[in-house]
mmCIF file of C-alpha atoms in Angstrom:
data_model
loop_
_atom_site.group_PDB
_atom_site.id
_atom_site.type_symbol
_atom_site.label_atom_id
_atom_site.label_comp_id
_atom_site.label_asym_id
_atom_site.label_seq_id
_atom_site.Cartn_x
_atom_site.Cartn_y
_atom_site.Cartn_z
ATOM 1 C CA UNK A 1 -31.623 -27.753 -68.611
ATOM 2 C CA UNK A 2 -30.289 -25.544 -71.390
ATOM 3 C CA UNK A 3 -28.203 -27.068 -74.164
ATOM 4 C CA UNK A 4 -24.514 -26.682 -73.283
ATOM 5 C CA UNK A 5 -22.618 -24.013 -75.164
ATOM 6 C CA UNK A 6 -19.803 -26.551 -75.477
ATOM 7 C CA UNK A 7 -19.408 -30.241 -74.637
ATOM 8 C CA UNK A 8 -16.110 -32.110 -74.422
ATOM 9 C CA UNK A 9 -16.187 -35.893 -74.043
ATOM 10 C CA UNK A 10 -13.294 -38.288 -73.552
ATOM 11 C CA UNK A 11 -10.723 -35.834 -74.890
ATOM 12 C CA UNK A 12 -7.241 -37.353 -74.895
ATOM 13 C CA UNK A 13 -4.061 -35.867 -76.355
ATOM 14 C CA UNK A 14 -0.676 -37.535 -76.358
ATOM 15 C CA UNK A 15 2.750 -36.362 -77.434
ATOM 16 C CA UNK A 16 4.758 -39.530 -77.783
ATOM 17 C CA UNK A 17 4.917 -41.140 -74.358
ATOM 18 C CA UNK A 18 3.521 -38.026 -72.637
ATOM 19 C CA UNK A 19 -0.233 -37.808 -72.040
ATOM 20 C CA UNK A 20 -1.126 -34.116 -72.036
ATOM 21 C CA UNK A 21 -4.873 -34.729 -71.642
ATOM 22 C CA UNK A 22 -6.389 -37.890 -70.188
ATOM 23 C CA UNK A 23 -10.062 -38.439 -71.064
ATOM 24 C CA UNK A 24 -11.423 -34.962 -70.283
ATOM 25 C CA UNK A 25 -15.222 -34.685 -69.922
ATOM 26 C CA UNK A 26 -16.486 -31.123 -69.581
ATOM 27 C CA UNK A 27 -19.522 -28.965 -70.311
ATOM 28 C CA UNK A 28 -19.643 -25.187 -70.597
ATOM 29 C CA UNK A 29 -23.061 -23.764 -69.781
ATOM 30 C CA UNK A 30 -24.549 -20.879 -71.759
ATOM 31 C CA UNK A 31 -23.786 -17.416 -70.383
ATOM 32 C CA UNK A 32 -21.372 -18.554 -67.707
ATOM 33 C CA UNK A 33 -17.697 -17.901 -67.054
ATOM 34 C CA UNK A 34 -15.947 -21.232 -66.605
ATOM 35 C CA UNK A 35 -12.318 -21.226 -65.543
ATOM 36 C CA UNK A 36 -9.771 -23.860 -66.495
ATOM 37 C CA UNK A 37 -7.623 -23.782 -63.388
ATOM 38 C CA UNK A 38 -4.244 -25.358 -62.868
ATOM 39 C CA UNK A 39 -0.503 -24.744 -62.780
ATOM 40 C CA UNK A 40 1.645 -24.321 -65.876
ATOM 41 C CA UNK A 41 1.847 -27.668 -67.642
ATOM 42 C CA UNK A 42 -1.539 -28.858 -66.374
ATOM 43 C CA UNK A 43 -2.960 -29.144 -69.903
ATOM 44 C CA UNK A 44 -5.055 -25.965 -70.033
ATOM 45 C CA UNK A 45 -3.617 -24.596 -73.270
ATOM 46 C CA UNK A 46 -3.651 -28.022 -74.934
ATOM 47 C CA UNK A 47 -7.313 -28.430 -74.010
ATOM 48 C CA UNK A 48 -8.177 -25.009 -75.423
ATOM 49 C CA UNK A 49 -6.259 -25.715 -78.635
ATOM 50 C CA UNK A 50 -8.123 -29.007 -79.072
ATOM 51 C CA UNK A 51 -11.471 -27.305 -78.433
ATOM 52 C CA UNK A 52 -10.630 -24.586 -80.966
ATOM 53 C CA UNK A 53 -9.589 -27.160 -83.560
ATOM 54 C CA UNK A 54 -5.952 -26.086 -83.696
ATOM 55 C CA UNK A 55 -4.867 -29.475 -82.353
ATOM 56 C CA UNK A 56 -6.360 -32.855 -83.203
ATOM 57 C CA UNK A 57 -6.999 -35.039 -80.140
ATOM 58 C CA UNK A 58 -6.079 -38.708 -80.185
ATOM 59 C CA UNK A 59 -9.490 -39.558 -78.795
ATOM 60 C CA UNK A 60 -12.699 -37.784 -77.833
ATOM 61 C CA UNK A 61 -15.118 -35.273 -79.270
ATOM 62 C CA UNK A 62 -15.892 -31.564 -79.081
ATOM 63 C CA UNK A 63 -19.505 -30.530 -79.656
ATOM 64 C CA UNK A 64 -20.745 -26.938 -79.941
ATOM 65 C CA UNK A 65 -24.310 -25.815 -79.263
ATOM 66 C CA UNK A 66 -26.692 -27.118 -81.929
ATOM 67 C CA UNK A 67 -23.768 -28.598 -83.825
ATOM 68 C CA UNK A 68 -22.593 -25.233 -85.142
ATOM 69 C CA UNK A 69 -19.248 -25.082 -86.909
ATOM 70 C CA UNK A 70 -16.505 -24.064 -84.508
ATOM 71 C CA UNK A 71 -15.581 -21.011 -86.588
ATOM 72 C CA UNK A 72 -19.139 -19.744 -86.046
ATOM 73 C CA UNK A 73 -19.510 -20.830 -82.423
ATOM 74 C CA UNK A 74 -16.251 -19.783 -80.776
ATOM 75 C CA UNK A 75 -13.304 -17.407 -80.895
ATOM 76 C CA UNK A 76 -9.996 -18.505 -79.403
ATOM 77 C CA UNK A 77 -7.449 -15.999 -78.148
ATOM 78 C CA UNK A 78 -4.214 -17.889 -77.417
ATOM 79 C CA UNK A 79 -1.507 -16.593 -75.144
ATOM 80 C CA UNK A 80 1.563 -14.937 -76.645
ATOM 81 C CA UNK A 81 0.271 -13.925 -80.090
ATOM 82 C CA UNK A 82 1.298 -10.575 -81.619
ATOM 83 C CA UNK A 83 -0.876 -9.776 -84.640
ATOM 84 C CA UNK A 84 0.204 -7.013 -87.035
ATOM 85 C CA UNK A 85 2.940 -5.456 -84.869
ATOM 86 C CA UNK A 86 3.626 -2.894 -87.604
ATOM 87 C CA UNK A 87 0.149 -1.354 -87.285
ATOM 88 C CA UNK A 88 -0.791 1.397 -84.887
ATOM 89 C CA UNK A 89 -3.278 0.401 -82.207
ATOM 90 C CA UNK A 90 -6.177 2.414 -83.648
ATOM 91 C CA UNK A 91 -5.573 0.997 -87.123
ATOM 92 C CA UNK A 92 -5.329 -2.565 -85.819
ATOM 93 C CA UNK A 93 -8.633 -2.274 -83.969
ATOM 94 C CA UNK A 94 -10.270 -0.757 -87.045
ATOM 95 C CA UNK A 95 -8.922 -3.637 -89.146
ATOM 96 C CA UNK A 96 -10.343 -6.313 -86.853
ATOM 97 C CA UNK A 97 -13.637 -4.451 -86.457
ATOM 98 C CA UNK A 98 -14.040 -4.429 -90.234
ATOM 99 C CA UNK A 99 -12.955 -8.077 -90.549
ATOM 100 C CA UNK A 100 -15.563 -9.081 -87.971
ATOM 101 C CA UNK A 101 -18.298 -7.009 -89.624
ATOM 102 C CA UNK A 102 -18.319 -4.433 -86.837
ATOM 103 C CA UNK A 103 -18.457 -0.674 -87.298
ATOM 104 C CA UNK A 104 -15.988 1.959 -86.187
ATOM 105 C CA UNK A 105 -18.147 2.613 -83.136
ATOM 106 C CA UNK A 106 -17.403 -0.911 -81.891
ATOM 107 C CA UNK A 107 -13.659 -0.297 -82.174
ATOM 108 C CA UNK A 108 -13.967 2.908 -80.187
ATOM 109 C CA UNK A 109 -16.049 1.190 -77.509
ATOM 110 C CA UNK A 110 -13.544 -1.585 -76.874
ATOM 111 C CA UNK A 111 -10.701 0.932 -76.968
ATOM 112 C CA UNK A 112 -12.407 2.921 -74.216
ATOM 113 C CA UNK A 113 -13.450 -0.156 -72.227
ATOM 114 C CA UNK A 114 -9.873 -1.429 -72.049
ATOM 115 C CA UNK A 115 -8.150 1.918 -71.517
ATOM 116 C CA UNK A 116 -6.245 1.913 -74.797
ATOM 117 C CA UNK A 117 -6.647 5.618 -75.620
ATOM 118 C CA UNK A 118 -3.143 6.546 -74.337
ATOM 119 C CA UNK A 119 -1.521 4.128 -76.823
ATOM 120 C CA UNK A 120 -3.876 4.346 -79.809
ATOM 121 C CA UNK A 121 -1.200 6.067 -81.925
ATOM 122 C CA UNK A 122 1.595 3.646 -80.952
ATOM 123 C CA UNK A 123 2.759 0.666 -82.988
ATOM 124 C CA UNK A 124 1.257 -2.555 -81.629
ATOM 125 C CA UNK A 125 4.688 -4.176 -81.600
ATOM 126 C CA UNK A 126 6.094 -1.560 -79.222
ATOM 127 C CA UNK A 127 3.459 -1.928 -76.485
ATOM 128 C CA UNK A 128 4.260 -3.054 -72.964
ATOM 129 C CA UNK A 129 3.042 -6.499 -71.924
ATOM 130 C CA UNK A 130 0.060 -5.059 -70.080
ATOM 131 C CA UNK A 131 -1.110 -2.888 -72.976
ATOM 132 C CA UNK A 132 -0.497 -5.736 -75.425
ATOM 133 C CA UNK A 133 -2.715 -7.982 -73.335
ATOM 134 C CA UNK A 134 -5.466 -5.374 -73.267
ATOM 135 C CA UNK A 135 -5.192 -4.915 -77.031
ATOM 136 C CA UNK A 136 -5.627 -8.653 -77.568
ATOM 137 C CA UNK A 137 -8.646 -8.676 -75.265
ATOM 138 C CA UNK A 138 -10.103 -5.811 -77.305
ATOM 139 C CA UNK A 139 -9.721 -7.918 -80.448
ATOM 140 C CA UNK A 140 -11.525 -10.806 -78.730
ATOM 141 C CA UNK A 141 -14.389 -8.540 -77.695
ATOM 142 C CA UNK A 142 -14.803 -7.432 -81.313
ATOM 143 C CA UNK A 143 -15.249 -11.047 -82.445
ATOM 144 C CA UNK A 144 -18.901 -11.925 -83.142
ATOM 145 C CA UNK A 145 -18.831 -15.524 -81.865
ATOM 146 C CA UNK A 146 -20.879 -16.131 -78.700
ATOM 147 C CA UNK A 147 -18.244 -18.312 -76.979
ATOM 148 C CA UNK A 148 -14.869 -16.762 -76.154
ATOM 149 C CA UNK A 149 -11.856 -18.921 -75.228
ATOM 150 C CA UNK A 150 -9.262 -16.715 -73.549
ATOM 151 C CA UNK A 151 -5.872 -18.140 -72.572
ATOM 152 C CA UNK A 152 -4.429 -16.328 -69.510
ATOM 153 C CA UNK A 153 -6.418 -13.084 -69.956
ATOM 154 C CA UNK A 154 -4.758 -11.426 -66.931
ATOM 155 C CA UNK A 155 -1.151 -12.181 -67.821
ATOM 156 C CA UNK A 156 0.936 -8.992 -67.658
ATOM 157 C CA UNK A 157 -1.755 -6.913 -65.941
ATOM 158 C CA UNK A 158 -1.203 -5.140 -62.638
ATOM 159 C CA UNK A 159 -3.705 -5.327 -59.778
ATOM 160 C CA UNK A 160 -5.733 -2.294 -60.892
ATOM 161 C CA UNK A 161 -5.862 -3.557 -64.481
ATOM 162 C CA UNK A 162 -6.920 -7.036 -63.350
ATOM 163 C CA UNK A 163 -9.809 -5.569 -61.383
ATOM 164 C CA UNK A 164 -10.884 -3.480 -64.362
ATOM 165 C CA UNK A 165 -10.743 -6.430 -66.761
ATOM 166 C CA UNK A 166 -12.561 -8.680 -64.266
ATOM 167 C CA UNK A 167 -15.403 -6.143 -64.085
ATOM 168 C CA UNK A 168 -15.524 -5.968 -67.875
ATOM 169 C CA UNK A 169 -15.598 -9.747 -68.317
ATOM 170 C CA UNK A 170 -18.240 -10.152 -65.615
ATOM 171 C CA UNK A 171 -20.590 -7.987 -67.720
ATOM 172 C CA UNK A 172 -20.289 -10.145 -70.833
ATOM 173 C CA UNK A 173 -22.631 -13.035 -69.877
ATOM 174 C CA UNK A 174 -25.508 -10.584 -69.456
ATOM 175 C CA UNK A 175 -24.809 -9.448 -73.015
ATOM 176 C CA UNK A 176 -25.137 -13.029 -74.280
ATOM 177 C CA UNK A 177 -21.516 -14.173 -74.238
ATOM 178 C CA UNK A 178 -20.084 -17.352 -72.718
ATOM 179 C CA UNK A 179 -16.475 -17.438 -71.538
ATOM 180 C CA UNK A 180 -13.960 -20.232 -71.065
ATOM 181 C CA UNK A 181 -10.861 -18.825 -69.388
ATOM 182 C CA UNK A 182 -7.504 -20.472 -68.766
ATOM 183 C CA UNK A 183 -6.114 -19.095 -65.501
ATOM 184 C CA UNK A 184 -3.253 -20.195 -63.270
ATOM 185 C CA UNK A 185 -3.651 -17.486 -60.606
ATOM 186 C CA UNK A 186 -6.259 -18.800 -58.162
ATOM 187 C CA UNK A 187 -7.242 -15.415 -56.715
ATOM 188 C CA UNK A 188 -7.923 -14.029 -60.183
ATOM 189 C CA UNK A 189 -10.042 -17.088 -60.953
ATOM 190 C CA UNK A 190 -12.105 -16.652 -57.792
ATOM 191 C CA UNK A 191 -12.828 -13.038 -58.738
ATOM 192 C CA UNK A 192 -14.154 -13.708 -62.224
ATOM 193 C CA UNK A 193 -15.429 -17.287 -62.665
ATOM 194 C CA UNK A 194 -18.856 -18.773 -61.945
ATOM 195 C CA UNK A 195 -17.528 -22.335 -62.017
ATOM 196 C CA UNK A 196 -14.125 -23.973 -62.142
ATOM 197 C CA UNK A 197 -12.596 -26.990 -63.864
ATOM 198 C CA UNK A 198 -9.467 -28.029 -61.991
ATOM 199 C CA UNK A 199 -6.686 -29.609 -64.058
ATOM 200 C CA UNK A 200 -3.416 -31.222 -63.021
ATOM 201 C CA UNK A 201 -1.066 -33.261 -65.217
ATOM 202 C CA UNK A 202 -3.729 -33.580 -67.902
ATOM 203 C CA UNK A 203 -6.375 -34.949 -65.544
ATOM 204 C CA UNK A 204 -9.639 -33.292 -64.569
ATOM 205 C CA UNK A 205 -9.750 -33.220 -60.759
ATOM 206 C CA UNK A 206 -13.144 -31.625 -60.238
ATOM 207 C CA UNK A 207 -15.745 -29.308 -61.760
ATOM 208 C CA UNK A 208 -18.207 -26.965 -60.069
ATOM 209 C CA UNK A 209 -18.617 -23.751 -58.173
ATOM 210 C CA UNK A 210 -16.644 -23.270 -54.973
ATOM 211 C CA UNK A 211 -19.242 -24.824 -52.601
ATOM 212 C CA UNK A 212 -19.561 -27.853 -54.909
ATOM 213 C CA UNK A 213 -15.790 -28.246 -55.122
ATOM 214 C CA UNK A 214 -15.474 -28.052 -51.339
ATOM 215 C CA UNK A 215 -17.865 -31.000 -51.094
ATOM 216 C CA UNK A 216 -15.916 -32.917 -53.764
ATOM 217 C CA UNK A 217 -12.709 -32.266 -51.825
ATOM 218 C CA UNK A 218 -14.248 -33.287 -48.492
ATOM 219 C CA UNK A 219 -13.737 -29.814 -46.996
ATOM 220 C CA UNK A 220 -16.098 -27.708 -44.913
ATOM 221 C CA UNK A 221 -14.507 -24.384 -45.821
ATOM 222 C CA UNK A 222 -11.686 -22.815 -47.787
ATOM 223 C CA UNK A 223 -10.880 -21.397 -51.201
ATOM 224 C CA UNK A 224 -9.617 -22.764 -54.478
ATOM 225 C CA UNK A 225 -6.123 -23.221 -53.091
ATOM 226 C CA UNK A 226 -7.342 -25.508 -50.322
ATOM 227 C CA UNK A 227 -9.590 -27.413 -52.747
ATOM 228 C CA UNK A 228 -6.785 -27.888 -55.252
ATOM 229 C CA UNK A 229 -4.379 -29.147 -52.624
ATOM 230 C CA UNK A 230 -6.976 -31.549 -51.236
ATOM 231 C CA UNK A 231 -7.740 -33.003 -54.676
ATOM 232 C CA UNK A 232 -4.161 -33.477 -55.854
#
């Protein structure tokens, strides 16, 4: 079996009397799309922040492939960030492309892939939620790290945009990327993920693809919604 792209063991995070994460054990396989699935408040963002090193867990360890430093192994795109709102979209993409050691061609490719041409001359801080989300995804795609952690990548996107972004993300594993996505919309998760890690109240309920999760939940058929309800 291939070395995991990421291993999490016994990860626990507390805020006073509240346990946000309770002994999470999880592996992300190379070149897969693994979804962290659960409602708001389940612990998805806390888990991602601990994996990225932005929060220090009370217990547990995070191990990247071959022990690489996290800054070299992964890129974390949190939800709700607004980098350089005073820059125009084209200039912001050019800035990040240069910072990541990418050429101008890379900036143009991600601009085209995420449909940003209509807003390339607009200030980043004036974009609608949907365009802002696509701009942030473009920044993530410019990052050189092989493992991408994306918090709510479909937030603010309409149905057509979700389908377009799903198709784009589904192509990334073949290009050598591994994705860990935090998603609360179950239908979106089913469209894009290879496997799922189900979280509720800081606890890991189950991990696997849909057939494996159905077995874990004691079900003969159904989707993620039925599995989640059966496991909670």
